[in-house]
Amino acid sequence: MNELIQPILALGGLGYVNYIFYDRISDRNFGTNTDRKFFIGAMSSINYFLYLICYTFLGNLIVSVFCAVLLSFALTIKLPEIVRLSFKFTNKIRNEKNMAEQVPEKVFDTSFGKNNMQLVFIFSVPDNILISKGYKEYVSGENEDVSMIVAPLTWNDEASSVKTEEELNDFLDNKNLESRTYFNFEKKLKIIYFSV
């Protein structure tokens, strides 16, 4: 009985640790608590299965738990790549059925997660008042509840005179720059951004 309880206690909580670690190394959008709970439960089950395999071959409880933990973290490190491949396969099938692609990323991370220099213009919705503009420096947060630090434009930046969305569109047309727009309807924000 003791040999059954110890691994369950030792590895059951690791599912949560796997979730935390995986969430930090990937852009996966878990969406709801149900998705998170499913991931934690699945990883806990996989961890226990890994323990059983290790215990079958090694026969020592402590060594088996340690081995299962190492294998579990190795799997977690490879998981983003496995998820991308599964989405690629799923999207191939969806494409054949004329369905839209699914992407395993958060919308905000897709927009602002890259390390390139981006100029951002933040407007309120629906009144289109310019709230801030500048260079994106830092982004942090979870899901779509994020914060951003914007470095101000200097007086000699050509975009520093832009005050409205119409002026911004004219600036982008004149410079032949391609922009994208991120909407957050809950926060009533529209962020127009482009690489410089």
XYZ file of C-alpha atoms in Angstrom:
196
model
C 0.000 0.000 0.000
C 2.831 2.394 0.900
C 4.472 1.792 -2.479
C 1.233 2.766 -4.239
C 0.574 5.952 -2.233
C 4.093 7.431 -2.379
C 4.386 7.655 -6.172
C 0.861 9.054 -6.501
C 1.705 11.782 -3.982
C 5.137 12.391 -5.471
C 4.064 12.518 -9.110
C 0.456 13.717 -8.928
C 1.511 17.257 -8.041
C 4.058 17.240 -10.817
C 1.259 17.639 -13.347
C 0.846 21.185 -12.049
C 4.604 21.786 -12.199
C 4.558 20.482 -15.798
C 1.759 22.955 -16.570
C 3.663 25.919 -15.071
C 6.865 24.975 -16.905
C 5.083 24.344 -20.221
C 3.169 27.622 -19.955
C 6.469 29.501 -19.508
C 8.248 27.926 -22.503
C 5.368 28.075 -24.993
C 2.761 30.460 -26.346
C -0.039 27.940 -25.889
C -3.411 29.496 -25.132
C -5.147 27.328 -22.526
C -8.239 29.506 -22.655
C -10.358 28.107 -19.831
C -9.809 26.489 -16.447
C -11.205 23.269 -17.900
C -8.354 23.163 -20.430
C -5.809 23.773 -17.675
C -7.297 21.080 -15.452
C -7.309 18.629 -18.337
C -3.632 19.357 -19.082
C -2.657 18.971 -15.413
C -4.629 15.719 -15.120
C -3.167 14.334 -18.344
C 0.388 15.206 -17.299
C -0.189 13.680 -13.847
C -1.371 10.469 -15.525
C 1.617 10.470 -17.882
C 3.943 11.067 -14.915
C 2.465 8.101 -13.060
C 2.740 5.942 -16.187
C 6.402 6.952 -16.509
C 6.899 6.003 -12.865
C 5.360 2.566 -13.437
C 7.652 1.945 -16.405
C 10.719 3.061 -14.417
C 9.718 0.961 -11.397
C 9.190 -2.101 -13.589
C 12.732 -1.872 -14.936
C 14.565 -0.435 -11.913
C 12.644 -1.930 -8.958
C 13.732 0.854 -6.590
C 11.054 3.329 -5.456
C 13.254 6.416 -4.996
C 15.298 5.884 -8.152
C 12.088 5.244 -10.106
C 10.459 8.464 -8.867
C 13.628 10.437 -9.722
C 13.816 8.819 -13.181
C 10.121 9.542 -13.825
C 10.602 13.207 -12.830
C 13.527 13.581 -15.251
C 11.601 11.908 -18.089
C 8.573 14.074 -17.314
C 10.557 17.315 -17.616
C 12.251 16.086 -20.793
C 8.789 15.428 -22.229
C 7.590 18.873 -21.121
C 10.544 20.521 -22.902
C 9.663 18.670 -26.140
C 5.906 19.242 -25.756
C 5.724 22.616 -27.594
C 7.269 20.986 -30.649
C 4.857 18.028 -30.404
C 1.892 20.419 -30.077
C 3.026 22.397 -33.145
C 3.259 19.175 -35.159
C -0.202 18.090 -33.999
C -1.649 21.474 -35.015
C 0.102 21.204 -38.380
C -1.486 17.779 -38.918
C -4.907 18.965 -37.708
C -4.765 22.077 -39.907
C -3.918 19.963 -42.932
C -7.139 18.007 -42.380
C -9.086 21.228 -41.679
C -7.688 22.760 -44.886
C -8.927 19.787 -46.925
C -12.400 20.402 -45.458
C -12.193 24.172 -46.188
C -12.141 25.044 -42.492
C -10.136 27.843 -40.851
C -6.740 27.095 -39.334
C -6.291 26.729 -35.603
C -3.271 28.344 -33.976
C -1.941 27.305 -30.537
C -0.949 30.857 -29.586
C -2.445 33.762 -27.746
C -3.532 36.617 -30.013
C -1.479 39.125 -28.057
C 1.663 36.945 -28.247
C 1.173 36.515 -31.979
C 1.043 40.296 -32.312
C 3.661 41.468 -29.832
C 5.653 38.392 -28.789
C 8.386 38.869 -31.338
C 11.610 40.579 -30.372
C 11.694 42.956 -33.324
C 11.441 46.709 -32.813
C 7.811 47.756 -33.091
C 6.243 51.177 -33.113
C 2.815 51.129 -31.434
C -0.070 53.580 -31.436
C -2.708 52.891 -28.783
C -6.205 54.263 -29.362
C -9.357 54.034 -27.276
C -12.387 52.307 -28.778
C -14.912 53.474 -30.010
C -13.906 57.163 -29.877
C -10.419 56.689 -31.468
C -8.573 58.971 -29.056
C -4.794 58.476 -29.077
C -3.794 57.210 -25.620
C -0.092 56.600 -26.203
C 2.497 56.040 -28.907
C 6.071 54.874 -28.925
C 8.387 51.900 -29.180
C 7.295 48.651 -27.545
C 9.861 47.808 -24.865
C 8.422 45.191 -22.505
C 5.299 43.065 -22.449
C 4.108 40.896 -19.567
C 0.933 39.228 -18.432
C -1.176 36.170 -19.022
C -3.724 35.370 -21.729
C -5.117 38.683 -22.965
C -4.668 40.477 -19.618
C -1.291 42.034 -20.314
C 0.729 45.159 -19.691
C 3.082 46.944 -22.045
C 5.834 49.493 -21.512
C 6.096 51.955 -24.374
C 9.215 54.104 -24.797
C 8.265 57.601 -25.970
C 9.146 58.923 -29.390
C 11.758 61.641 -29.573
C 11.072 65.003 -31.212
C 13.043 64.018 -34.326
C 11.073 60.787 -34.944
C 8.959 61.296 -38.055
C 5.968 59.636 -36.390
C 6.072 61.968 -33.375
C 3.695 64.447 -35.019
C 0.957 61.801 -35.544
C -2.051 62.547 -33.340
C -4.980 60.762 -35.030
C -5.607 57.455 -36.751
C -6.085 59.265 -40.061
C -2.676 60.932 -39.712
C -1.182 57.551 -38.846
C -2.683 55.966 -41.969
C -1.273 58.813 -44.081
C 2.148 58.350 -42.457
C 2.060 54.596 -43.146
C 1.015 55.167 -46.776
C 3.742 57.760 -47.346
C 6.417 55.493 -45.872
C 4.966 52.394 -47.583
C 4.820 50.565 -44.223
C 2.568 47.607 -43.474
C 0.754 47.752 -40.148
C -1.449 45.411 -38.166
C -4.181 46.187 -35.674
C -4.783 44.439 -32.353
C -8.219 44.887 -30.735
C -9.086 44.201 -27.103
C -12.820 44.795 -26.876
C -12.956 44.133 -23.146
C -10.386 46.861 -22.402
C -11.692 49.033 -25.271
C -8.269 49.362 -26.884
C -7.020 49.335 -30.431
C -3.270 49.047 -30.968
C -1.909 49.765 -34.438
C 1.641 48.479 -34.707
C 4.358 48.009 -37.284
C 8.025 47.049 -37.433
C 10.639 49.730 -37.928
